[in-house]
CSV table of C-alpha atoms in Angstrom, one decimal:
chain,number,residue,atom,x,y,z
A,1,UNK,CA,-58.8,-17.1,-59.4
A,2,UNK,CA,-61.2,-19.9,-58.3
A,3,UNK,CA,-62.9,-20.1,-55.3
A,4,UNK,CA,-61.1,-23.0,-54.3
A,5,UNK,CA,-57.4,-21.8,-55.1
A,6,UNK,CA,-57.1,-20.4,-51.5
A,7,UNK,CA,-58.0,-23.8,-50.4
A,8,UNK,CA,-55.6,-25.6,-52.4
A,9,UNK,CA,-52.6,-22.7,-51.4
A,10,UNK,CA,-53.9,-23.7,-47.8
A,11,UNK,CA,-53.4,-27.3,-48.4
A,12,UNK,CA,-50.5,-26.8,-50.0
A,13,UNK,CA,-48.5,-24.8,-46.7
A,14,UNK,CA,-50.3,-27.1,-44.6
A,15,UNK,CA,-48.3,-30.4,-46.3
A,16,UNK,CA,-45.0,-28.6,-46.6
A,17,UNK,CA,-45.1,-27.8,-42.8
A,18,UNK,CA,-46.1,-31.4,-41.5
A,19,UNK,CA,-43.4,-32.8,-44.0
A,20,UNK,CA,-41.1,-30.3,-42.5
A,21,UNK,CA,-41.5,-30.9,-39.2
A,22,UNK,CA,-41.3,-34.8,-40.0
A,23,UNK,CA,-40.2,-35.6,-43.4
A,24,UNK,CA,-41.2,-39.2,-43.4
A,25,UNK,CA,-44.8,-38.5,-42.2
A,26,UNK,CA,-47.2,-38.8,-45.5
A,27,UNK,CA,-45.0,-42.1,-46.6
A,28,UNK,CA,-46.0,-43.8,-43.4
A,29,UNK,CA,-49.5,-42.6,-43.0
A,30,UNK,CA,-49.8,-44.2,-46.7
A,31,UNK,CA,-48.6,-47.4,-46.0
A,32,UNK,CA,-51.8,-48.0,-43.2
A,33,UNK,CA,-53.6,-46.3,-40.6
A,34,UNK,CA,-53.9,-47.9,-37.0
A,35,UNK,CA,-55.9,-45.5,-35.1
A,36,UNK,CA,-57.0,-46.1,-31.3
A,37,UNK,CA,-60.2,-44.0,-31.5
A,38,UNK,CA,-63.4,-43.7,-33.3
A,39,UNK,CA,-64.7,-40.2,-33.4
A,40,UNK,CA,-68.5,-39.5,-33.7
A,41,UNK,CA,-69.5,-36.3,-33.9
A,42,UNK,CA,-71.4,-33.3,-34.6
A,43,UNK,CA,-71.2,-32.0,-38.4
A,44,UNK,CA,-70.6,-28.7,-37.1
A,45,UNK,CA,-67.8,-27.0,-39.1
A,46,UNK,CA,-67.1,-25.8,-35.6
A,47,UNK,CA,-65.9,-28.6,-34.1
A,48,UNK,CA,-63.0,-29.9,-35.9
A,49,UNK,CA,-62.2,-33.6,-34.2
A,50,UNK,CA,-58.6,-33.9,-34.9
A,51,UNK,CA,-58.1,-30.1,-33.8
A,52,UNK,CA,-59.9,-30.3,-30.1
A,53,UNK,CA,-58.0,-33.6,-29.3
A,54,UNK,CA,-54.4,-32.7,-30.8
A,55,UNK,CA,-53.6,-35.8,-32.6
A,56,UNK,CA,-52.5,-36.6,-36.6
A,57,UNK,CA,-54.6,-37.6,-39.4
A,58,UNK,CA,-54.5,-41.5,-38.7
A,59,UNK,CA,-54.8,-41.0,-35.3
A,60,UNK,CA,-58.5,-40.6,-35.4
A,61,UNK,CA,-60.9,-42.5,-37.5
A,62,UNK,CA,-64.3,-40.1,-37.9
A,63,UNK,CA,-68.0,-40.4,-38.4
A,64,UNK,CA,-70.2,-36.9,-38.1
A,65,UNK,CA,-73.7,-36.0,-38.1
A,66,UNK,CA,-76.0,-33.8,-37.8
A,67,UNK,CA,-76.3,-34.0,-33.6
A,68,UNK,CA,-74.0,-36.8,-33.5
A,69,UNK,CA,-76.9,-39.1,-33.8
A,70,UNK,CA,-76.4,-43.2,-33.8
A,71,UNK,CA,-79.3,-45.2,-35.3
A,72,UNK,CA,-80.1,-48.8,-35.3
A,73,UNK,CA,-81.0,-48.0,-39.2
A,74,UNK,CA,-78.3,-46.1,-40.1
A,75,UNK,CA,-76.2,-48.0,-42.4
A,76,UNK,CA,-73.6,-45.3,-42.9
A,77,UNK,CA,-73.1,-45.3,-38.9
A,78,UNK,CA,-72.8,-48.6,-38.5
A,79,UNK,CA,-71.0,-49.5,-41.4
A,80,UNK,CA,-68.4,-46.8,-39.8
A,81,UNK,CA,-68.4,-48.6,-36.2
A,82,UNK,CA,-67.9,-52.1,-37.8
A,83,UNK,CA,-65.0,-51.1,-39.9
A,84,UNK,CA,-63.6,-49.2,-36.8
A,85,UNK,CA,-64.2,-52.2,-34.4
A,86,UNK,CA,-64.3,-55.3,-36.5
A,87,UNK,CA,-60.9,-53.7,-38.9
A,88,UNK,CA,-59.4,-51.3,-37.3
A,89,UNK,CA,-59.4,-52.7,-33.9
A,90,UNK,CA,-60.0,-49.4,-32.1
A,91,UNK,CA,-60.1,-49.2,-28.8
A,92,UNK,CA,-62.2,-46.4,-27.7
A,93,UNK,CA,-65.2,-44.8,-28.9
A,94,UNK,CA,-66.1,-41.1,-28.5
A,95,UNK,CA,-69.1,-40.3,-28.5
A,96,UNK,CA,-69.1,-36.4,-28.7
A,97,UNK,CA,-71.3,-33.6,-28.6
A,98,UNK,CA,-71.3,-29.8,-28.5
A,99,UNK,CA,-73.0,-27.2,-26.6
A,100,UNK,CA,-75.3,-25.3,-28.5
A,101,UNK,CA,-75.7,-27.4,-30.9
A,102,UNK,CA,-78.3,-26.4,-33.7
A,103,UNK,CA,-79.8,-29.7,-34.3
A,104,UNK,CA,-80.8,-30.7,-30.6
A,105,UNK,CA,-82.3,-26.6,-30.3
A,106,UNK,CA,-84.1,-28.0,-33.3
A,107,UNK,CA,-85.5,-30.4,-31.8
A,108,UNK,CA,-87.2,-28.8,-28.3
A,109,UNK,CA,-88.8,-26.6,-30.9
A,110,UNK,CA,-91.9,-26.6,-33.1
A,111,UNK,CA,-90.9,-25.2,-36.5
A,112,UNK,CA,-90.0,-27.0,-39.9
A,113,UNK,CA,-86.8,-27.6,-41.4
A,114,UNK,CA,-87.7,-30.1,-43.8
A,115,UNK,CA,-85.9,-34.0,-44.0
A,116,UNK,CA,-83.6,-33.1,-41.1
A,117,UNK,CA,-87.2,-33.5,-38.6
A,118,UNK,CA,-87.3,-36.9,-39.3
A,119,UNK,CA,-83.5,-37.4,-38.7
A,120,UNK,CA,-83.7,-35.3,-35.3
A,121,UNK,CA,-86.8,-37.3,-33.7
A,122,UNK,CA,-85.5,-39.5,-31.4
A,123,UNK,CA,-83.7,-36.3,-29.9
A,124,UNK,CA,-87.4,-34.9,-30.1
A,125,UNK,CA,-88.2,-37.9,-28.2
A,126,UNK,CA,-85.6,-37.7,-25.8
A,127,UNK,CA,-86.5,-34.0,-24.6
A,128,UNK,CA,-90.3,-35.2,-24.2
A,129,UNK,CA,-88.8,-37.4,-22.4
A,130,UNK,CA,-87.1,-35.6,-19.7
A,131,UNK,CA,-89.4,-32.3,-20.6
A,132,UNK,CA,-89.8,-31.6,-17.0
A,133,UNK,CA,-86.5,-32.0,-15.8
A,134,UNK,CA,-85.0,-29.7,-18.9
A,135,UNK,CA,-87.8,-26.9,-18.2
A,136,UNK,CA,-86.7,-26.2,-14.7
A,137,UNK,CA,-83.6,-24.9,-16.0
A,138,UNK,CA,-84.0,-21.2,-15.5
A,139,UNK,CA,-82.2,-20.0,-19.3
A,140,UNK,CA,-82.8,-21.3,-23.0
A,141,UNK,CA,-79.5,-21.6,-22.8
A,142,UNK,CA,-78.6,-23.8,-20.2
A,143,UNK,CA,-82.1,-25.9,-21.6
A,144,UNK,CA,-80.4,-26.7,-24.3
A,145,UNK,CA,-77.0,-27.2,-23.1
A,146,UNK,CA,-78.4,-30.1,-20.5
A,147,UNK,CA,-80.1,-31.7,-23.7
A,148,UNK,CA,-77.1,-31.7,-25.8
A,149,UNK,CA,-75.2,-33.4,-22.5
A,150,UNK,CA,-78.8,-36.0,-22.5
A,151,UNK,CA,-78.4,-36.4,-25.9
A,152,UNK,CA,-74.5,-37.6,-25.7
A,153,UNK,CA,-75.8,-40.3,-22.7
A,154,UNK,CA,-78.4,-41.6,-25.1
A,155,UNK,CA,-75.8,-42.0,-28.1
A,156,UNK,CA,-73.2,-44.1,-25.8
A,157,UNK,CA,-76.4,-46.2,-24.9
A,158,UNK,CA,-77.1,-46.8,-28.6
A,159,UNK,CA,-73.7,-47.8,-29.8
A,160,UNK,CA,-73.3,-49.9,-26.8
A,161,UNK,CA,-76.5,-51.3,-27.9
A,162,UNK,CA,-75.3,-52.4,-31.1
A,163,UNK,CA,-74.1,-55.8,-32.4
A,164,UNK,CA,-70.8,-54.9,-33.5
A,165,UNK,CA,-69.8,-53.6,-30.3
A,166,UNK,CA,-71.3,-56.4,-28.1
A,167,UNK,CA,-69.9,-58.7,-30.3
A,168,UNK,CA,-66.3,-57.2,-29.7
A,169,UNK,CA,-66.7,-57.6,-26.1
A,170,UNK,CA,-67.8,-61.3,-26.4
A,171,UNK,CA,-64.5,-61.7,-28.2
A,172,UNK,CA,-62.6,-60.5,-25.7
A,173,UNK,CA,-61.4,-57.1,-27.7
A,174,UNK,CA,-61.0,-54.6,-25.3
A,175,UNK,CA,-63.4,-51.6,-26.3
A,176,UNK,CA,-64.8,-48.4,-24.5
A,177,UNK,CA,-67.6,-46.4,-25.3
A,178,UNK,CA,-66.8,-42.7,-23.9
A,179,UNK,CA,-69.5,-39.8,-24.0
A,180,UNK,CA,-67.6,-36.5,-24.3
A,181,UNK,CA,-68.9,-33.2,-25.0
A,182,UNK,CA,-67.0,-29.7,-26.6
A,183,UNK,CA,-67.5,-26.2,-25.3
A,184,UNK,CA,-67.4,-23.7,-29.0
A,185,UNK,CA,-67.0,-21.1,-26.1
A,186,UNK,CA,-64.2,-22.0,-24.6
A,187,UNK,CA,-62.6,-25.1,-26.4
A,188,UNK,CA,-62.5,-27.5,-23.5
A,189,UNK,CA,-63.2,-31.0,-24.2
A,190,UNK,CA,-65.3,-32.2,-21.4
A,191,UNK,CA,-65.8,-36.2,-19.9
A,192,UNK,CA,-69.4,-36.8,-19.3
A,193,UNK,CA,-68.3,-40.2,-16.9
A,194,UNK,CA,-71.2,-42.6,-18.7
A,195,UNK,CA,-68.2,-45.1,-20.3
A,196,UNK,CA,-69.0,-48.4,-21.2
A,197,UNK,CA,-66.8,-50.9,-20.9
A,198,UNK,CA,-68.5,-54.3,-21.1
A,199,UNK,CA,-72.4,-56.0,-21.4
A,200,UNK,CA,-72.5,-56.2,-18.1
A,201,UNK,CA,-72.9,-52.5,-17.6
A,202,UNK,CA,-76.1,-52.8,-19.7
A,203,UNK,CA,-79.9,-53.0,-18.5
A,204,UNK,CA,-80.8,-56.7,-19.1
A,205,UNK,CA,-82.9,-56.4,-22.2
A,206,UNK,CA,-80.2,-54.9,-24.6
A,207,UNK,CA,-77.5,-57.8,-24.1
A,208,UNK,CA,-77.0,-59.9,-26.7
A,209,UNK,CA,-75.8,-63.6,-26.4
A,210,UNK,CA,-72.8,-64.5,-28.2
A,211,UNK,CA,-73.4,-65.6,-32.0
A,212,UNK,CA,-73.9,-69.5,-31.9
A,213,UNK,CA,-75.3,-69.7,-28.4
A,214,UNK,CA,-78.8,-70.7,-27.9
């Protein structure tokens, strides 16, 4: 036996109990997908995104990271957010973190992991940032828990940032930009309150004019 046959059993048990419950399931999710939400998230294996929120395959379109990280140069990000925005016509856009997450303790500390320090600096940044705030939390812990929530704020400020979702608002699309964050202990799915809903809502210097307007 393979290593992957228990996979393939799994998948197997997994598709004869969705079609049972709703026999007409895989033909429709063929035909398109229309999902409302963009998911960004952590690559953790333990934070499944369909899973924590309850919904389908086709209810949730997906992008993960290491630390749930949005870029200015990250083509594969963006490239995700335009197709979601510009294609899908989502309507929201979580933004989620987790507690504990490995690649923001990476990044409060000193040591070397290789090509992943370049991807985690502007977290690195962030916590020199606000390194006096974070260090009067009494507990490791709770000093990187706070950072994971700083991190989330930082990463709704960057998609709203971008072109593709500016340019959605100009158009009249109704879009939100939602900062969420997942507790591995205790499964809850928590609102951090920073949504963005418009350009308005942005400090002056990151709002872009409509395309054509001088």
């Amino acid at each position: 036996m393979s290593d992957l046959d228990s996979l393939f059993e799994n998948n197997k048990r997994w598709a004869e109990a969705i079609n049972e419950e709703d026999p007409g399931f895989f033909a429709k999710l063929a035909k398109q997908q229309t999902p409302e939400y963009l998911w960004i998230g952590c690559s953790d294996a333990r934070v499944p995104a369909n899973e924590i929120v309850g919904l389908l395959p086709g209810d949730l379109f997906v992008h993960r990271n290491v630390a749930n990280v949005v870029l200015h140069t990250d083509l594969n990000c963006l490239s995700v957010i335009q197709f979601a925005v510009d294609v899908l016509k989502v309507k929201h856009i979580l933004v989620t973190g987790h507690y504990g997450c490995g690649g923001v303790r990476a990044s409060m500390r000193d040591g070397q992991l290789g090509l992943i320090d370049g991807w985690l600096r502007t977290i690195r940044d962030l916590y020199y940032e606000h390194r006096e705030h974070i260090s009067s939390l009494p507990t490791e812990e709770e000093q990187v828990d706070r950072m994971c929530e700083l991190n989330v704020i930082q990463q709704v400020a960057n998609v709203s940032h971008t072109s593709i979702v500016q340019n959605a608002w100009h158009r009249g699309q109704p879009l939100q930009v939602h900062g969420c964050i997942y507790g591995i202990k205790d499964g809850l799915w928590k609102n951090l309150n920073v949504t963005v809903s418009g350009p308005e809502q942005l400090p002056p210097q990151y709002r872009l004019r409509p395309l054509g307007q001088a």
